[in-house]
Each structure stands twice: as C-alpha cells, then as structure tokens.
Amino acid sequence: MTDAEFILAGDFLLTMDAQNRVIRDGAVHIADGRILNVGALDQFSAASPSTPVKRIRNSVLMPGLINAHAHSGFLRGTAEHLPVWDWLTLHINPMHRVLQADEAEAASWLCYAESVLGGTTTVVDMWRFMEGSAKAAEAIGNRLVAVPYVGEHPDYDYFDTLDMNEALIETWHRKADGRINVWVGLEHLFYADEAGQRRAIELAKKHNTGFHTHCSEAEIELAEFAARYRKRPMFALDDLGFFETPRTMIAHGVWLDASEIELISTRRVSVAHNPVSNMKLASGIARVSEMLAAGVAVGIGTDGEKENNNFDMFEEMKVASLLGKLKDLDAAALDSWQVLRMATITGAKAIGLDHEIGSIEAGKRADIIAVRTDTPRMTPLFGSGPYFNLQHNLVHAVRGGDVAMTMVDGRIVVEEGALKTADLGAIIGRIRDLAPGHFARRAEFLAKNTGGTVQWTQKSD
C-alpha cells in the first residue's frame, strides 16, 4: 500500500487511547499517512463503500512500538558476562576508538531493519556518524530520534562532537517527511567538560530539541557525583541547567531515589527503562512503578545489540513486567496494560511525540502494526468476556517474529513478515563483510592498550 486513502482492518484493533479501547473487527481509515477515523469495519464499509480495504485476517492491529533507547551496532554476542565498567573499558569504548563511518551506517541499516520486522516503528538511537543512520531510516521507513554519542572532553575525543551534533540537526532535523528528529546527546555527563556541558544545554535550547544522556545506570556513579557535585545525579543535572532544555530523557535511571523521582516529576524529564540491559550488565532494577506513580513518563528501550542482544520490544515488554513484579515482590506490579502503554503512548510522551504517535486515534500518524493471532503464542485468545487476555498475550507471549505487518506514516514497510523497503540479505551481507576488519582494528588497539580505554575519574577533570 502507499499513502493513498484506504481502510486497514483486522480481527481486533487495540487503540491504546485513554480508555485502552479494543474494537472487534476494527478498522482504521487512513489518508496521506494520517488516521482519519477509527471504528468497526462494517461502519466504514457502509459509510465509504468505494474506499479500498486492506483486511489482515488473523491479526491484532495496534500502535507501532517505540524503542525509547537503543544503540546501533554489530558487537552482538562478543562482549559478554561483564559488569558495565569492564564492558565499557575493554569492549565498547575501544570499539568507538576504531569505528568508521561506513561501519556505523551499516549497523544502523541492520538495526532498523530488525526493528521494523519486530513491530518497532520508532527508534531513539544514540549512535555515531549519524548522517548514515538518517539515510538508513529514510530508506527503510522507520521513525528515528537520532541522538549522537557525544564526548566533549579530552579523554573522550574519539566520540562525535557537539559540532557534528549541530550539523546533524541543521541537515536532518524534521526531514524525511518529519520522520527524523535530531536531539542533542552526551554519552554521559562526565564525557563533557564544563564548557561542553554548557554548550550541550545551549544547543538544545537554540534548536528547540530534546537532550538525551545515560545517567544513574551503575551504582558507581553515585559516589562520583557526590565527589564532584556533592549531590545526587538528578539534582546535579538540575543545578547545571539540563532540565531547562525543551525535554530531557535519561537512559536507565536505575539508581534514582525517591527524592530524585519527585524532582524529575516536576521537570520536563522522562526516563528510558532498559530492563534486559540492566539485568545483563548487573546494573540493578529501576524503580519504574514509583516513577509512573509520580507521573514521570517512562518509556521502554532495548539498549544496544551488544547488551541485549536483540531489538525485540515484545520481549522487552515481558521482561519489564516480570522485573517490576520481582522488584516489588508483587505479582500485580507493572501489569500488562501499564507495560503496553510504556511501549506505545507513554513512550511517545517520553520523547515528546504523543500528539503524533503512540495510539490509534483520529489525527495521528498511521504508525500501525499487525500481530498474528494464528500462532501457538496467541492461543487461546479471548477478545471479550471474563477471560479477556489480549493484553496479556501481547506482553507475555508474543515475540517480534509474530509481527505480520508494519506501517509507518501509512506506508507498509513490512508485509507478511518480510521487509519491503530494503534488501535484508544485502544488509546482513554488508555487516558480514565489514565486521572482521573492525574487530581486527579493535584487537590491535587493545594489544597496545592492555587496560582498555580511560574511563572517567575525578582527577580526569
């Protein structure tokens, strides 16, 4: 289908509106990439008999998923069983030391393809050389919030710079029919000196765009913030002016305490929760239920391919729910509806796009996916009555491979489980060609620098 006027129909329509409405034999009237109306198919058929109908049988239609924090890459399965500190110094930062622009672009093609195949229509990607990422998103058709990995500190001069970040904003922000947004990024507050920190804030204000960084991911950060600023991380960021930007989103936020949650609930601050990554790197368990109760917009992110090891947002929803239950020792914590909202409309709010995406409602962009219902994982399916289980199956049973169709702006990018906008085999082949040379360069660097890279310390300022 193109973005011409048509009606999209499925066995069930999960709107994720304020009432979490589910419409049996539901349909969406779409024109020019936007949703005109939502309702029952028979009503639309009677009212608009000449409008073509695309009926996806044995499916649930729902909003496209929003990955609130990810990193393109191709280190999957090569940096395992390490705490975050060793993982950074021995694997990740050495990768950045030797990363080349063509490798970075190829990684984005791979990760965006994986994303849309699994029902993720929007990716917040913190990555490098992101002109290539923007080109990949433009071609594949996903929605992208591009956040450059920036280092503005002598110890991190091998990352992207704020000059590069600003150039990307000026070149790509709101391009590809508005599908690409560019934010200001810092890998971490400590990856910038004072001048860099001030300029990052100024850039976000100047261009009226968001700011995104990692913070409070590992417990070790708390002592360093106390030594540098004599306060906890969120209070330090607030004092420095980061919460005066149009929007700030913190990745991880594992170690926020009650006072920090209260603070960010009064600021324009959201959080990207990364449960699989936080478990794999043994970082801890974020206080997600408390953040949501305080009114903080918490989205769900996969983090990168190296710390997950996939971009399956359905899997991430399940783990988010289970981890929330385990943390509170409460089987009712982070229920299926809450988690579905985190991956859709609350995730959209976290990135400031809830007026455009995140739910299937009139006036919004047509970012819609179809999940198969004719699978063992969706059986039995009760769409009504006392055993209604649609939301539970979607969170706790479905996987990304069950997605039959992915649509962004009314354009189908995945149909019958196949990528329609690019050659998946060529994307995979490109990574297979590039990866050996990259790993060889990284091994050469590590042979000369046996301790890996310098990581932040108080004296490095």
XYZ file of C-alpha atoms in Angstrom:
461
model
C 0.000 0.000 0.000
C 1.013 3.627 -0.488
C -0.133 6.646 1.477
C -3.275 6.964 -0.682
C -6.627 6.748 1.078
C -7.587 3.274 2.295
C -9.085 1.357 5.205
C -6.936 -1.023 7.232
C -8.832 -3.742 9.088
C -8.041 -6.572 11.469
C -9.800 -9.030 13.753
C -9.047 -6.778 16.718
C -7.996 -3.148 16.953
C -6.054 -2.156 20.076
C -6.209 1.643 20.137
C -4.147 2.441 23.271
C -6.286 5.543 23.690
C -7.109 6.863 27.167
C -9.596 4.027 27.694
C -7.424 1.292 26.136
C -10.323 0.578 23.771
C -10.321 -2.704 21.895
C -12.579 -2.891 18.848
C -13.540 -6.292 17.482
C -13.363 -6.362 13.666
C -11.863 -2.905 13.958
C -10.674 -0.668 11.177
C -8.640 2.473 10.623
C -9.448 4.948 7.854
C -6.123 6.354 6.610
C -5.269 9.077 4.116
C -1.965 10.798 3.354
C -0.276 8.977 6.214
C -2.733 10.135 8.864
C -5.613 8.470 10.674
C -8.974 9.923 9.661
C -11.164 7.739 11.829
C -11.237 4.589 13.942
C -14.159 2.211 14.384
C -15.791 -1.020 13.293
C -15.187 -2.230 9.760
C -18.862 -2.648 8.948
C -19.486 1.013 9.779
C -16.696 2.156 7.453
C -17.817 -0.184 4.691
C -21.297 1.307 4.815
C -20.095 4.911 5.027
C -17.276 4.658 2.456
C -18.112 1.776 0.109
C -15.675 2.953 -2.581
C -12.639 3.219 -0.299
C -10.293 0.235 -0.756
C -9.973 -2.054 2.240
C -6.832 -3.900 3.260
C -8.023 -6.679 5.564
C -5.340 -8.520 7.512
C -7.027 -11.658 8.767
C -5.958 -13.398 11.955
C -4.417 -10.236 13.322
C -4.459 -7.637 16.052
C -3.837 -4.096 14.861
C -2.046 -1.931 17.402
C 0.201 1.139 17.520
C 3.783 0.664 16.393
C 6.154 0.136 19.308
C 8.520 2.884 20.441
C 12.058 1.912 21.398
C 12.988 4.742 23.762
C 16.709 3.979 23.988
C 18.872 1.961 21.619
C 22.315 1.922 20.060
C 23.016 0.728 16.544
C 25.979 -1.619 16.377
C 27.304 -5.024 15.409
C 29.051 -6.341 18.534
C 26.249 -8.804 19.236
C 27.490 -11.762 21.267
C 31.087 -10.503 21.552
C 31.034 -8.603 24.879
C 29.507 -10.999 27.358
C 29.438 -11.713 31.099
C 30.999 -8.452 32.220
C 29.902 -5.699 34.630
C 29.267 -2.353 32.988
C 32.663 -0.860 33.909
C 34.791 -3.616 32.333
C 32.325 -3.877 29.478
C 32.863 -0.203 28.650
C 36.631 -0.044 29.023
C 37.500 -3.348 27.334
C 34.866 -3.625 24.613
C 32.632 -0.655 23.953
C 34.926 2.361 24.089
C 37.662 0.522 22.173
C 35.001 -0.120 19.515
C 34.339 3.612 19.348
C 38.085 4.242 19.062
C 38.251 2.375 15.760
C 34.701 2.774 14.400
C 34.462 4.093 10.838
C 31.569 5.951 9.249
C 30.704 3.210 6.746
C 30.560 0.655 9.571
C 28.321 2.922 11.626
C 25.888 3.358 8.741
C 25.785 -0.373 8.011
C 24.985 -1.029 11.683
C 22.007 1.328 11.538
C 20.642 -0.374 8.414
C 20.839 -3.702 10.273
C 19.255 -2.458 13.495
C 16.445 -0.503 11.854
C 15.599 -3.474 9.662
C 15.449 -5.707 12.730
C 13.298 -3.114 14.473
C 10.579 -2.762 11.845
C 10.480 -6.525 11.308
C 9.652 -6.831 15.012
C 6.962 -4.150 15.069
C 9.029 -1.198 16.281
C 8.187 1.885 14.244
C 10.165 4.492 16.246
C 13.746 4.142 17.467
C 15.623 6.548 19.718
C 19.132 5.725 18.565
C 22.264 7.037 20.273
C 24.992 6.291 17.780
C 27.912 7.665 15.765
C 28.316 9.276 12.329
C 24.546 9.587 12.226
C 24.244 11.019 8.748
C 24.399 7.356 7.770
C 21.722 6.482 10.335
C 19.436 9.160 8.922
C 19.946 7.790 5.409
C 19.115 4.286 6.652
C 15.930 5.448 8.377
C 14.885 7.476 5.346
C 15.186 4.385 3.138
C 13.837 1.702 5.489
C 10.958 3.905 6.554
C 11.145 3.861 10.346
C 10.713 6.910 12.531
C 14.021 7.980 14.117
C 15.092 10.159 17.003
C 18.811 10.498 16.268
C 20.980 11.237 19.296
C 24.711 11.414 18.560
C 27.124 9.800 21.009
C 28.941 12.985 22.008
C 32.134 13.373 24.005
C 33.334 16.934 24.728
C 36.275 16.074 26.974
C 39.970 15.396 26.255
C 39.619 11.797 27.477
C 36.741 11.179 25.036
C 37.873 12.965 21.913
C 37.185 9.882 19.796
C 33.397 10.286 20.095
C 31.235 12.584 17.999
C 31.445 16.275 18.856
C 28.805 18.908 19.510
C 29.807 20.488 16.195
C 28.846 17.224 14.495
C 25.647 17.106 16.550
C 24.653 20.617 15.483
C 25.450 19.886 11.846
C 23.181 16.830 12.009
C 20.371 18.951 13.467
C 20.778 21.526 10.722
C 20.844 18.863 7.999
C 18.360 16.215 9.129
C 16.021 17.503 11.862
C 12.367 17.069 10.774
C 13.426 15.625 7.418
C 12.074 12.539 5.637
C 8.542 13.959 5.854
C 9.082 14.649 9.557
C 10.061 11.074 10.422
C 13.583 12.040 11.511
C 14.162 14.162 14.589
C 17.607 15.029 15.926
C 18.343 15.633 19.611
C 21.435 16.793 21.457
C 23.295 13.945 23.125
C 26.061 13.262 25.610
C 27.223 9.733 26.248
C 27.341 10.701 29.936
C 27.657 13.944 31.828
C 31.256 13.034 32.684
C 32.113 12.724 28.993
C 31.957 16.525 28.746
C 33.939 19.257 30.477
C 32.166 22.308 31.871
C 32.264 24.177 28.578
C 30.887 21.135 26.748
C 28.084 20.731 29.261
C 27.047 24.359 28.877
C 27.144 24.157 25.100
C 25.014 20.993 25.037
C 22.319 22.820 27.001
C 22.587 25.876 24.757
C 22.285 23.750 21.595
C 19.113 22.043 22.780
C 17.590 25.411 23.619
C 18.762 27.043 20.398
C 17.262 24.349 18.184
C 14.272 23.596 20.445
C 15.097 19.917 20.560
C 15.492 17.264 23.223
C 18.555 16.252 25.224
C 19.413 12.624 25.999
C 22.139 11.027 28.103
C 22.911 7.970 30.209
C 22.713 8.540 33.937
C 22.334 6.586 37.178
C 22.832 3.309 35.335
C 25.503 1.906 37.679
C 25.860 2.369 41.426
C 29.461 3.534 40.969
C 28.144 6.802 39.523
C 26.642 7.918 42.832
C 29.990 8.287 44.595
C 31.464 10.159 41.647
C 28.549 12.609 41.557
C 28.921 13.103 45.306
C 32.642 13.806 44.893
C 32.195 16.236 42.001
C 28.930 17.955 42.878
C 28.172 16.914 46.480
C 24.700 15.773 45.491
C 22.833 13.003 43.745
C 22.816 12.869 39.924
C 19.376 14.334 39.173
C 19.960 17.281 41.477
C 23.342 17.883 39.845
C 21.806 17.826 36.366
C 19.088 20.195 37.526
C 21.596 22.659 39.008
C 23.709 22.556 35.849
C 20.685 23.545 33.748
C 19.989 20.356 31.807
C 16.363 20.302 32.915
C 15.849 23.752 31.386
C 16.111 22.229 27.911
C 12.864 21.647 25.963
C 12.955 17.978 27.007
C 15.460 15.761 28.791
C 15.306 11.970 28.702
C 17.523 9.937 31.000
C 18.556 6.467 29.895
C 18.399 3.836 32.649
C 17.782 5.797 35.872
C 18.360 2.592 37.822
C 19.722 4.287 40.943
C 17.265 7.163 41.327
C 15.994 7.563 44.878
C 12.603 8.885 45.983
C 13.803 12.487 46.158
C 15.139 12.338 42.600
C 11.913 10.796 41.306
C 9.973 13.608 42.961
C 12.321 16.171 41.397
C 12.083 14.909 37.827
C 8.308 14.588 38.124
C 8.230 18.408 38.395
C 10.574 18.956 35.443
C 10.401 18.147 31.710
C 12.262 14.890 32.310
C 11.409 11.392 31.126
C 13.169 8.061 31.584
C 14.006 5.237 29.193
C 13.812 1.938 31.081
C 16.075 -0.827 29.741
C 15.264 -3.973 31.741
C 17.166 -6.580 29.723
C 20.333 -4.482 29.591
C 20.095 -3.615 33.278
C 19.859 -7.300 34.116
C 22.585 -8.430 31.729
C 25.113 -5.867 32.976
C 24.023 -6.446 36.584
C 23.271 -2.740 36.922
C 20.216 -3.085 39.162
C 16.442 -2.711 38.992
C 14.899 0.687 38.276
C 12.026 1.965 40.416
C 9.634 2.067 37.499
C 6.363 1.706 39.417
C 7.325 4.642 41.634
C 8.264 6.779 38.627
C 4.977 6.054 36.884
C 3.016 6.731 40.071
C 4.781 10.096 40.351
C 3.744 10.993 36.813
C 7.125 10.509 35.128
C 6.810 9.379 31.506
C 8.770 6.119 31.381
C 9.342 4.503 28.009
C 10.927 1.135 27.303
C 14.185 0.671 25.406
C 16.177 -2.314 24.262
C 19.541 -0.570 24.653
C 22.086 -1.843 22.118
C 22.553 -5.145 20.348
C 25.638 -5.828 22.460
C 23.894 -5.530 25.833
C 20.558 -7.113 24.981
C 21.211 -8.954 22.400
C 18.287 -8.043 20.180
C 15.844 -5.242 19.381
C 12.694 -7.220 20.200
C 10.415 -4.795 22.025
C 7.851 -7.527 22.721
C 10.486 -9.414 24.672
C 11.441 -6.167 26.397
C 7.841 -5.612 27.493
C 7.683 -9.054 29.067
C 10.933 -8.570 30.934
C 9.867 -5.102 32.097
C 6.708 -6.569 33.589
C 8.459 -9.519 35.212
C 11.279 -7.414 36.619
C 8.805 -4.953 38.112
C 6.983 -7.790 39.830
C 10.211 -9.246 41.154
C 11.467 -5.920 42.489
C 8.308 -5.237 44.482
C 7.557 -8.902 45.226
C 4.107 -8.064 43.922
C 2.575 -10.176 41.159
C 0.268 -7.286 40.244
C 3.072 -4.757 39.676
C 3.614 -3.400 36.144
C 0.546 -5.096 34.741
C 0.076 -5.769 31.055
C -1.814 -2.564 30.285
C 0.818 -0.418 32.002
C 3.613 -2.066 30.066
C 1.784 -1.834 26.736
C 1.302 1.871 27.368
C 5.003 2.278 28.211
C 5.882 0.783 24.823
C 3.335 2.904 22.949
C 1.609 6.063 24.176
C 3.723 6.651 27.310
C 6.861 6.044 25.270
C 5.579 8.605 22.773
C 5.090 11.063 25.629
C 8.624 10.349 26.861
C 10.011 11.576 23.526
C 7.528 14.414 23.118
C 5.624 12.858 20.208
C 2.427 11.711 21.925
C 0.464 14.268 19.870
C 1.556 12.392 16.709
C 2.097 8.720 17.544
C 1.649 6.107 20.277
C -2.064 5.420 19.883
C -4.505 4.777 17.043
C -6.669 7.881 17.141
C -8.023 10.335 14.589
C -5.475 12.958 13.593
C -2.367 10.942 14.454
C 0.208 9.485 12.121
C -0.618 5.999 10.849
C 2.147 4.074 12.629
C 0.404 0.710 12.972
C 1.448 -2.917 13.227
C -0.430 -6.195 12.767
C 0.355 -9.056 15.149
C -0.644 -12.552 14.078
C -3.248 -14.325 16.159
C -2.988 -17.713 14.416
C 0.068 -18.807 16.391
C 0.586 -21.046 19.422
C 1.726 -17.998 21.397
C -1.621 -16.261 20.872
C -3.715 -19.356 21.589
C -6.188 -19.334 23.236
C -7.291 -15.778 22.509
C -10.361 -14.360 24.227
C -11.325 -10.987 22.821
C -14.165 -10.424 25.253
C -15.751 -11.808 28.388
C -14.282 -12.808 31.758
C -11.193 -14.441 30.254
C -10.234 -11.479 28.047
C -6.488 -11.979 27.575
C -5.422 -9.969 24.543
C -3.204 -7.592 26.511
C -1.615 -10.420 28.496
C -0.797 -12.425 25.382
C 0.775 -9.395 23.707
C 3.041 -8.675 26.689
C 3.843 -12.141 27.984
C 3.607 -14.432 24.945
C 4.168 -12.627 21.643
C 7.601 -12.113 20.128
C 8.742 -9.790 17.361
C 8.660 -12.610 14.826
C 4.876 -12.725 15.201
C 4.513 -9.330 13.513
C 2.933 -9.717 10.092
C 2.792 -6.066 9.010
C 4.496 -2.808 9.987
C 3.257 0.544 8.720
C 4.831 3.974 9.252
C 3.055 7.119 8.080
C 0.579 4.934 6.244
C 3.324 3.210 4.248
C 3.791 -0.530 4.664
C 7.442 -1.315 5.323
C 6.964 -4.947 6.421
C 4.337 -7.222 4.882
C 3.741 -10.894 5.635
C 6.824 -10.748 7.852
C 9.138 -9.574 5.047
C 10.999 -6.279 4.752
C 9.630 -4.408 1.728
C 11.816 -1.296 1.646
C 15.319 -2.765 1.502
C 17.204 -5.966 0.680
C 17.634 -7.714 4.036
C 20.156 -10.164 2.626
C 22.327 -7.323 1.363
C 22.115 -5.567 4.741
C 23.276 -8.707 6.544
C 25.959 -9.362 3.937
C 27.362 -5.868 4.365
C 27.862 -6.425 8.108
C 29.490 -9.793 7.466
C 31.936 -8.070 5.129
C 32.758 -5.193 7.487
C 32.848 -6.870 10.903
C 36.145 -8.816 10.591
C 38.136 -5.686 9.727
C 36.573 -3.744 12.563
C 37.330 -6.433 15.133
C 40.888 -6.713 13.849
C 41.447 -2.978 14.379
C 39.949 -3.163 17.839
C 42.192 -6.107 18.745
C 45.200 -4.133 17.549
C 44.197 -1.202 19.746
C 43.713 -3.446 22.796
C 47.088 -5.120 22.204
C 48.700 -1.697 22.532
C 46.432 -0.608 25.387
C 46.007 -3.663 27.584
C 43.895 -1.832 30.157
C 41.436 -0.708 27.534
C 40.346 2.928 27.434
C 40.473 5.613 30.093
C 37.169 5.819 31.909
C 36.014 8.814 33.931
C 37.661 9.541 37.236
C 37.549 12.583 39.423
C 41.112 13.543 38.519
C 40.368 13.442 34.768
C 38.618 16.805 35.066
